[in-house]
Short mmCIF file of C-alpha atoms in Angstrom, two decimals:
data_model
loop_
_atom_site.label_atom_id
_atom_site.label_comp_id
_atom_site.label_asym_id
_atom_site.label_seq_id
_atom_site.Cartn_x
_atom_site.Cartn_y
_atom_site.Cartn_z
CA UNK G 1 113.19 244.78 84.32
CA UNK G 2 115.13 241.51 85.52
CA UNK G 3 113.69 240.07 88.37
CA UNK G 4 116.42 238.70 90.81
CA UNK G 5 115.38 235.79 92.68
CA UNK G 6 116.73 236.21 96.18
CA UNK G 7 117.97 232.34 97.67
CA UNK G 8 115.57 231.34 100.12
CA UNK G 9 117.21 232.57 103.68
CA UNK G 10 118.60 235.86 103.01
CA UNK G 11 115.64 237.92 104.11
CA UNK G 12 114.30 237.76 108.08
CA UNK G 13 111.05 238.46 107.05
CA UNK G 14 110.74 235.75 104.53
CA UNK G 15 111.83 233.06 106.66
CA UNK G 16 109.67 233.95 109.59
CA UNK G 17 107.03 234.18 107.54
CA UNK G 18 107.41 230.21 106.72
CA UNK G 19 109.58 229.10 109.94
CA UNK G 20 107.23 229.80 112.79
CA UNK G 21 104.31 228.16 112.16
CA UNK G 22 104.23 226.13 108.70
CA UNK G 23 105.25 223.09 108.06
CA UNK G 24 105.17 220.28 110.66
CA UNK G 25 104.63 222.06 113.47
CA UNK G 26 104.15 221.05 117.46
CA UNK G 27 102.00 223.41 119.24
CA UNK G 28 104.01 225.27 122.18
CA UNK G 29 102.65 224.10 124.78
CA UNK G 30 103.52 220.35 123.81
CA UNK G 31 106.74 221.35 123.45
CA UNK G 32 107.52 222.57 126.66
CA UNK G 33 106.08 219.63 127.54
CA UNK G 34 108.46 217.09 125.34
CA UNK G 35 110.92 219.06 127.83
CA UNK G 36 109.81 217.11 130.59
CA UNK G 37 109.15 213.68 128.67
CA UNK G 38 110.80 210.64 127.93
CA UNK G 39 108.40 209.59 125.37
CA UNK G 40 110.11 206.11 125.56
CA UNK G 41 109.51 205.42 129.26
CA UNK G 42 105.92 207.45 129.51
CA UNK G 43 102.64 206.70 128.21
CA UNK G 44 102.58 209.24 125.93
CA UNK G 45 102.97 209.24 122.43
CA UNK G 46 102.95 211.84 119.85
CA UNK G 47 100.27 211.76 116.98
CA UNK G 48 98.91 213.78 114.29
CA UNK G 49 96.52 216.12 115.21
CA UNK G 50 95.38 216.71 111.46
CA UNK G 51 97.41 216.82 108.52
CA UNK G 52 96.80 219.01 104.86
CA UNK G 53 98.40 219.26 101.70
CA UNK G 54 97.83 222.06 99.45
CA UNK G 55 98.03 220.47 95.31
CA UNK G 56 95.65 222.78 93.56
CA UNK G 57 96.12 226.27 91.88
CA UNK G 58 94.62 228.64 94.08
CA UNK G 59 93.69 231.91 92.15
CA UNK G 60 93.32 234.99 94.56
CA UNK G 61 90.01 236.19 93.80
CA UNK G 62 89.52 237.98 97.67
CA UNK G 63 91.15 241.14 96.95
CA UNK G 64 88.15 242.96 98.59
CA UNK G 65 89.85 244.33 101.53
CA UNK G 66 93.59 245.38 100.19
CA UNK G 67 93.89 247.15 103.99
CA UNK G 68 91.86 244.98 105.62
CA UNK G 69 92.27 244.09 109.48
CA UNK G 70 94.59 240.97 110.68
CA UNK G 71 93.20 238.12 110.20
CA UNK G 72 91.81 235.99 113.29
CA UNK G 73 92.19 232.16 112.44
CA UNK G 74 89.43 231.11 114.37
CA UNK G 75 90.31 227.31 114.05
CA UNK G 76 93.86 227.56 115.19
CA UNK G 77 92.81 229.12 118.68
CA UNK G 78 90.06 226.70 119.10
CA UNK G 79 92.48 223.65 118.37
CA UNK G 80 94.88 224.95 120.46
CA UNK G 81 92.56 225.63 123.60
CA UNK G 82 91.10 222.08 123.09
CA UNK G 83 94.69 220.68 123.16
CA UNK G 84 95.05 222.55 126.34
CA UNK G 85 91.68 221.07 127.84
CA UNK G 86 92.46 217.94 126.70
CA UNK G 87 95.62 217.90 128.47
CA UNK G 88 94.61 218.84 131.50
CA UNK G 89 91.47 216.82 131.28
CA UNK G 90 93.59 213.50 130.88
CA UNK G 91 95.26 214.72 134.26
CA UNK G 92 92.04 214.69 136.41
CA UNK G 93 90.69 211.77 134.54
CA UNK G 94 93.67 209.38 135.54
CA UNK C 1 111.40 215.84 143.77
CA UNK C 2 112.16 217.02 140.34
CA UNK C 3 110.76 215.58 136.98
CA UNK C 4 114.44 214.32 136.12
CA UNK C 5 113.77 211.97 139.34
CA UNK C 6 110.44 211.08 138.06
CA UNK C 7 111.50 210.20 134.56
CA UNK C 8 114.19 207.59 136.18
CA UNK C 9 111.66 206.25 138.35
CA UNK C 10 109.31 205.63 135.35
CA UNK C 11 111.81 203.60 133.67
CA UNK C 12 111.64 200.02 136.07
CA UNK C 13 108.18 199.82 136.81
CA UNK C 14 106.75 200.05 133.62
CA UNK C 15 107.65 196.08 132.25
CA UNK C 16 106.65 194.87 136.11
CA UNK C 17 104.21 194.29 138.74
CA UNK C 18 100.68 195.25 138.76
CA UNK C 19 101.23 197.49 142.02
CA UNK C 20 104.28 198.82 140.29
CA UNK C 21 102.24 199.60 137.16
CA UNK C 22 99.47 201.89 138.95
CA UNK C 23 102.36 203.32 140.31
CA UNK C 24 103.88 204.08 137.27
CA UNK C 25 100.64 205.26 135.94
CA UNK C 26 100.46 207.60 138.84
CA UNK C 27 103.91 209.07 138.24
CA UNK C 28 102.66 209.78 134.40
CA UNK C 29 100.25 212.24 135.84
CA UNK C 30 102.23 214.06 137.66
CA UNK C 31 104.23 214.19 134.88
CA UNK C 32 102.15 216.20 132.65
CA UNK C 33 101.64 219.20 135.43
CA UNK C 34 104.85 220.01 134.96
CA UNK C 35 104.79 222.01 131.63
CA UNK C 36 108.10 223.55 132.04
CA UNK C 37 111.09 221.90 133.67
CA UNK C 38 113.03 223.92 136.31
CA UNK C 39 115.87 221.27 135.61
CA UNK C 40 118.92 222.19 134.17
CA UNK C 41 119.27 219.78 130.57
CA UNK C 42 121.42 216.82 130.61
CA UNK C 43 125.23 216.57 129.64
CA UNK C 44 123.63 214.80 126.99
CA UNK C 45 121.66 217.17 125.61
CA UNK C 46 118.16 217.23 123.34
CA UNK C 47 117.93 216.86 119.52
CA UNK C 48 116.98 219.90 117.45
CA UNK C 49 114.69 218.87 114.60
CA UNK C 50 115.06 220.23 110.98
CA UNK C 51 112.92 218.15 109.17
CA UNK C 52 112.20 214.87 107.80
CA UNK C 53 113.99 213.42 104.69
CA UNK C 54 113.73 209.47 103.22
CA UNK C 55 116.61 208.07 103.42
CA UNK C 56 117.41 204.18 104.80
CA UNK C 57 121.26 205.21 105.28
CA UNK C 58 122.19 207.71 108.45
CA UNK C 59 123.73 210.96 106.90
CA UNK C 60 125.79 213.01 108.01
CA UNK C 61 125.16 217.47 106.28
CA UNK C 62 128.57 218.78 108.27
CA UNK C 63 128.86 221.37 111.15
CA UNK C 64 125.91 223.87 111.28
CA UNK C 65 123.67 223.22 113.43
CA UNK C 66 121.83 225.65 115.00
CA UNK C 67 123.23 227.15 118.70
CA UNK C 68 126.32 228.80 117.65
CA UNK C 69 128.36 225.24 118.26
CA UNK C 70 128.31 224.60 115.06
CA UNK C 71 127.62 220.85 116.25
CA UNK C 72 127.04 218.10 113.56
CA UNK C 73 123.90 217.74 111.54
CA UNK C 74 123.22 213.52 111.25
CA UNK C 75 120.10 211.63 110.41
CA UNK C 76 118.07 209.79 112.82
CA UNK C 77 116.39 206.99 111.01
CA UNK C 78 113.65 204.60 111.32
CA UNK C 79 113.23 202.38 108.17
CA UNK C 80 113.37 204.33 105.04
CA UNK C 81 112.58 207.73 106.38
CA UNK C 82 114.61 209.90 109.26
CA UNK C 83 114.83 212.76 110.73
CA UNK C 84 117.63 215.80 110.32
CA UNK C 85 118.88 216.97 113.78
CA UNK C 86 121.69 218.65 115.74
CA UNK C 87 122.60 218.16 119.45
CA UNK C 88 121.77 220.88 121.24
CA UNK C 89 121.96 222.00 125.60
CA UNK C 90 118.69 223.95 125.11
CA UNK C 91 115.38 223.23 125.12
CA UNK C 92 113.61 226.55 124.58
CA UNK C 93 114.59 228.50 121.55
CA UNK C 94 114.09 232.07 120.70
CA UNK C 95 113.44 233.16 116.96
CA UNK C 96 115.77 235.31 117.02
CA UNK C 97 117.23 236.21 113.79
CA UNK C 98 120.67 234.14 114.15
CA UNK C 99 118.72 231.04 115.31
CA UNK C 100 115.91 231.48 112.45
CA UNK C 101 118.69 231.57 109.67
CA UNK C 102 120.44 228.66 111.25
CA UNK C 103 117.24 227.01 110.72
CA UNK C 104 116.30 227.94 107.32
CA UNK C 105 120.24 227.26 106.23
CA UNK C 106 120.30 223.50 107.48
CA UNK C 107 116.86 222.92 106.09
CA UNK C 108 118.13 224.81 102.68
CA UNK C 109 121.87 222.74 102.85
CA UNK C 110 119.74 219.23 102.76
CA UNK C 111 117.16 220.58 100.59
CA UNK C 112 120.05 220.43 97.63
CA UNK C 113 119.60 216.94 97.86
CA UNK C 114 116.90 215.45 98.95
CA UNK C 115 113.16 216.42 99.64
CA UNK C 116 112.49 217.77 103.06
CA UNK C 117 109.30 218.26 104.76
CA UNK C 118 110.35 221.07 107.36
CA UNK C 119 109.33 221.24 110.86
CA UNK C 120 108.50 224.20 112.36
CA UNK C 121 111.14 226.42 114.43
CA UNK C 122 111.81 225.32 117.61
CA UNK C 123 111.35 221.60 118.40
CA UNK C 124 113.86 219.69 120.55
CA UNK C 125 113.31 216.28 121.77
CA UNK C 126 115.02 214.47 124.63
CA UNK C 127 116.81 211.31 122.60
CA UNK C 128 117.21 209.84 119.54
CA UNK C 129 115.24 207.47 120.70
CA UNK C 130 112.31 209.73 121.28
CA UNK C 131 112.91 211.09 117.56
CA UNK C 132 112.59 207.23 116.49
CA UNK C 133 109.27 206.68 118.44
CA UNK C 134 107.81 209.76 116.97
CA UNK C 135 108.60 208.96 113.50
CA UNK C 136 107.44 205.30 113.84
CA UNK C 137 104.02 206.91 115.03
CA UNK C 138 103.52 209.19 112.93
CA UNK C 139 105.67 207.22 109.34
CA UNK C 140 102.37 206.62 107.50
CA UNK C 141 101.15 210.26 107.04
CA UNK C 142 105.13 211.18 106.70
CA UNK C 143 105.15 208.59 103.47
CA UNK C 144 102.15 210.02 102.01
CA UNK C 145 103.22 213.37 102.57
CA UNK C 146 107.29 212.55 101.78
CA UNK C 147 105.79 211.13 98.38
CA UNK C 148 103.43 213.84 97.67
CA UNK C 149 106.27 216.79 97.57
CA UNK C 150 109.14 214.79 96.46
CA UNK C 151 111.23 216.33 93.43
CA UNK C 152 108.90 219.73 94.43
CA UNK C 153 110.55 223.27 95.36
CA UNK C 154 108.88 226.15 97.08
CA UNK C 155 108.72 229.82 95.36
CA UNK C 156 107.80 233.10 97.19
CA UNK C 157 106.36 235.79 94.85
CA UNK C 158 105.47 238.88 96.35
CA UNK C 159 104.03 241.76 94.34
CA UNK C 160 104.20 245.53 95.60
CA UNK C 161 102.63 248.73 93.66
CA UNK C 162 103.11 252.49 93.96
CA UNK C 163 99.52 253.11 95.09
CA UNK C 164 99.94 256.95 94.67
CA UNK C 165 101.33 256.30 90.87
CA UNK C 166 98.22 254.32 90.51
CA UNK C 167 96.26 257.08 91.59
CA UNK C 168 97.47 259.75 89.50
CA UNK C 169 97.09 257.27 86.63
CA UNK C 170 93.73 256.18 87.07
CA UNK C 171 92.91 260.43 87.18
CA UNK C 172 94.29 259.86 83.65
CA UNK C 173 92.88 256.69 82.48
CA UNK C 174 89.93 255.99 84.12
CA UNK C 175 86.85 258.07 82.48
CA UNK C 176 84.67 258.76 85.27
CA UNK C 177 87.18 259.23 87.69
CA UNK C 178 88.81 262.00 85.59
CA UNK C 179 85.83 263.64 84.91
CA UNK C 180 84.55 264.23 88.43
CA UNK C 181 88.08 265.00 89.42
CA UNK C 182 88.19 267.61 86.89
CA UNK C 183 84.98 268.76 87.80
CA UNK C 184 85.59 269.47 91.67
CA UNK C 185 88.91 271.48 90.68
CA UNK C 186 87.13 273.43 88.64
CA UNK C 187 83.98 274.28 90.58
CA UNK C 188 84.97 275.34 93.90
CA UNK C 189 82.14 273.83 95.21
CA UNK C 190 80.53 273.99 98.18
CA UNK C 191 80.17 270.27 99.15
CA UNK C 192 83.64 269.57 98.04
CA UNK C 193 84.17 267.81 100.87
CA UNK C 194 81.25 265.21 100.15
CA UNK C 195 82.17 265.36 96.55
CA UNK C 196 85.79 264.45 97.42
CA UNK C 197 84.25 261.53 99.60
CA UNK C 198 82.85 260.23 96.62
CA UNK C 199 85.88 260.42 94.54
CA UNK C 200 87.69 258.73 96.97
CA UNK C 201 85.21 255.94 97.34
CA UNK C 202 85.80 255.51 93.23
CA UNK C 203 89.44 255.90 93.33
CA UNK C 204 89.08 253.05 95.84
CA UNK C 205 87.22 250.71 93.76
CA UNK C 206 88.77 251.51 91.01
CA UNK C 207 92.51 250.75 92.91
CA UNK C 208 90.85 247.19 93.96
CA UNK C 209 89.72 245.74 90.49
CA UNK C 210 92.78 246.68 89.00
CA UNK C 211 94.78 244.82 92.08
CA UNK C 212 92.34 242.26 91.01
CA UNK C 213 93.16 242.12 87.46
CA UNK C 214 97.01 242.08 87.78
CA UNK C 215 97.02 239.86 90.13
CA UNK C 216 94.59 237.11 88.20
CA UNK C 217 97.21 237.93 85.25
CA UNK C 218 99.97 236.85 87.26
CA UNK C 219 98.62 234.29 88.31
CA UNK C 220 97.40 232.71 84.87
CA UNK C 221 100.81 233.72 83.43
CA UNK C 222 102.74 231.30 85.89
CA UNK C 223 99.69 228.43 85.96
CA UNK C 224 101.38 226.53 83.54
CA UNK C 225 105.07 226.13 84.86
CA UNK C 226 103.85 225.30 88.46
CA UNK C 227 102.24 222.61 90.11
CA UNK C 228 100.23 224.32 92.61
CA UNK C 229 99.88 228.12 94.15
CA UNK C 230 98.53 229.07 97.38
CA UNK C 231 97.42 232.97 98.04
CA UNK C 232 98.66 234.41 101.20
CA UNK C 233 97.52 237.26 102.83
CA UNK C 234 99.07 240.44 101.64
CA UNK C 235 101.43 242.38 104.26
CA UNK C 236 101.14 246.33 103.67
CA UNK C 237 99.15 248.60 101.40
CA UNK C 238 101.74 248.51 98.90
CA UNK C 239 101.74 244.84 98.56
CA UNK C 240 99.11 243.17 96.32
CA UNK C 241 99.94 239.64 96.10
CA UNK C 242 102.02 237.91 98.31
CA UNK C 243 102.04 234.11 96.93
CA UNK C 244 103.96 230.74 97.14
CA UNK C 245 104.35 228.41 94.20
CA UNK C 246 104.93 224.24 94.16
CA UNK C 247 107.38 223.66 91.01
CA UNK C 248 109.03 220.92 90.08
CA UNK C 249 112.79 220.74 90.43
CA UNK C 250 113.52 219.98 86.60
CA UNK C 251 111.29 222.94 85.95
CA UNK C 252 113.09 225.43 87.62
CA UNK C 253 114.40 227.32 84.69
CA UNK C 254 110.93 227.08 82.93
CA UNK C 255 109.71 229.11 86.00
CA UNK C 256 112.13 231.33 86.73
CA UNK C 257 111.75 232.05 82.69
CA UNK C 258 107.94 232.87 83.20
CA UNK C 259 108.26 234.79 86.51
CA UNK C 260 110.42 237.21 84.25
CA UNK C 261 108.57 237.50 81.26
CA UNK C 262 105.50 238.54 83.73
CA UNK C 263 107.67 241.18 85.50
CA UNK C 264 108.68 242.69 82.10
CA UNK C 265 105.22 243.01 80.59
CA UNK C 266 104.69 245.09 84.03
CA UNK C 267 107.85 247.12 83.84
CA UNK C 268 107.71 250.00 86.11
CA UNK C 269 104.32 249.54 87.44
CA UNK C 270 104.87 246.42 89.18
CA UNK C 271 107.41 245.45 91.45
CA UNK C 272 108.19 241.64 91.96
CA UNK C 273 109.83 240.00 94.80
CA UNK C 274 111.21 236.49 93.92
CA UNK C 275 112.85 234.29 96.81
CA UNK C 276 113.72 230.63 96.50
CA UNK C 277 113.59 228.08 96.44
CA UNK C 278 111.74 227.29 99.89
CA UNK C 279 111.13 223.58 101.30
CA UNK C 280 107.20 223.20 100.66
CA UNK C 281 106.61 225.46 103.84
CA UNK C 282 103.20 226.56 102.45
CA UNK C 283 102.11 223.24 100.82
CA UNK C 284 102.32 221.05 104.09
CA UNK C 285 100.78 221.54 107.07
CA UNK C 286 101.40 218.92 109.65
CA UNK C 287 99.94 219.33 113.32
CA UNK C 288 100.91 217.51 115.89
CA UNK C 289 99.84 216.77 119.20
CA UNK C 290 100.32 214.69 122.38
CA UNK C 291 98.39 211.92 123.48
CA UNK C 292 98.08 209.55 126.07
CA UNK C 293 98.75 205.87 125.74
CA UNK C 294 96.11 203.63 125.23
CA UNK C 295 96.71 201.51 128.36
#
């Protein structure tokens, strides 16, 4: 059997699987807010929140749970409730 | 008074007086309650961000950007990095699937020559200006990171299995499975149903540590033609790996050549599903976030 490598954006599924949240991403609600913003004029700037590169050969040895439930990433809703607090935080503060 | 009004009146008061600054300061705030802007955008337009590239020249990738417009994809740069955008009237995009492929195709057009660190869907900034202020804040990391994937292509491997082949195989093959198999057809029991229970429970483990095993194989088969792997979560019951793999771009072929020899060896058991090459979606993972200025 020949395995046909399919170019990159031909499937839907593929690309949202890599599009929506991979890569450098802003969260939502700062980019509603960059709507708004003229990061020139205000005293806002953006800056990175944390940054990770992944350069080691990660073996899948977790195959425990083959129909297992979605996964909840815990520190993804955390961050993005803090960024929410600390938004509206830095409005009562100033 | 709308936040276009605002933004104006932000402009003059910033470089003056000390009155003028608190009042500046106070105009910030209000600023930031207003999340989402009932304004209509500017003739001007926002700037849809792709990605970031190095590159001390502005380029110019032709007429795809996404929107339908087909408006020009340029560089915005800021020393010897810059960011790939399009001009675009809106500010809020929906993945939908024509605006997702537009995505994916720009980032995949300047991907053919030159490294790309792709930004997530959806991102519009005001200005080129505001593009140049982000990327001067942010340059460092985008170096480190720029330098870390250069010459570096993303592969998707997904792996799928007929579970119910499996099965009937492993009725075959495995010795203690066919044996109490063999045994509750033949018996009639009377706690069938418990007995069944338990050969269910077997056939389970039995389908797990072979997933296992074919899918450490794979992975050690392709260890040596890649620089680094990362395991995703499967999608499906019929899908036992579902992986991305960091190559280098001169070791395409070498890959590609490995991928297939894998899939062979599996034949009809396995089925592979190969897309690429990806920018390093699954290597980087850049967050940003908003902050307020220090004075």
């Amino acid at each position: 059997m020949v395995v046909e490598r399919q170019p990159g954006g031909t499937r839907l599924l593929d690309v949202l699987d890599r599009v929506l949240d991979k890569g450098i991403v802003i969260d939502a609600w700062v980019r509603f807010q960059l709507v708004g913003l003229d990061l020139i004029t205000v005293d806002a700037r953006i800056v990175v929140a944390s940054i990770e590169t992944y350069l080691n050969y990660a073996e899948s040895l977790r195959l425990t749970g083959l129909a297992a439930m979605p996964e909840v990433v815990l520190g993804e809703s955390v961050a993005t409730s803090r960024t929410l607090r600390r938004v509206r935080v830095s409005r009562k503060v100033a | 008074m709308d936040s276009r009004q605002r933004r104006t009146a932000t402009k003059a008061p910033r470089k003056s007086t000390k009155a003028e600054k608190s009042a500046a300061e106070d105009v910030h705030v209000r600023i930031t309650e207003f999340a989402v802007p009932s304004e209509a955008p500017s003739v001007e337009g926002g700037r849809y961000v792709y990605g970031i590239i190095e590159a001390k020249q502005p380029l110019s990738f032709g007429k795809m950007g996404i929107g339908g417009a087909g408006e020009t994809v340029y560089t915005v740069n800021f020393q010897e990095i810059a960011a790939v955008v399009s001009k675009t009237s809106v500010y809020i995009f929906d993945p939908t699937r024509e605006n997702a492929l537009a995505h994916e195709h720009v980032i995949e057009t300047v991907m053919k020559t030159h490294t790309i660190i792709p930004m997530s869907f959806g991102t519009v900034f005001r200005t080129d200006d505001d593009i140049r202020e982000v990327l001067r804040s942010i340059f460092v990391s985008l170096k480190d990171v720029l330098k870390q994937m250069e010459g570096k292509l993303e592969f998707g491997l997904k792996v799928n299995w007929d579970r119910d082949r499996i099965i009937e195989e492993l009725k075959d093959s495995d010795e203690e499975i066919r044996q109490f198999h063999q045994e509750i057809t033949r018996k009639h029991l009377q706690s069938t149903y418990f007995a069944r229970m338990q050969l269910g429970r077997m056939i389970d483990k039995a389908l797990s540590e072979r997933a296992a095993q074919y899918v450490r194989d794979i992975y050690e088969a392709l260890r040596n033609v890649c620089v680094a792997s990362r395991d995703n979560k499967p999608i499906g019951d019929k899908m036992i790996m579902n992986a991305a793999f960091l190559v280098e771009r001169d070791r395409e072929a070498e890959f590609d050549a490995a991928v297939n020899k894998i899939a062979k060896f599996y034949g009809e058991l396995l089925n592979f599903k190969y897309t690429g090459p990806w920018p390093p979606y699954n290597f980087v993972n850049i967050r940003l976030k908003l902050e307020r200025g220090a004075s």
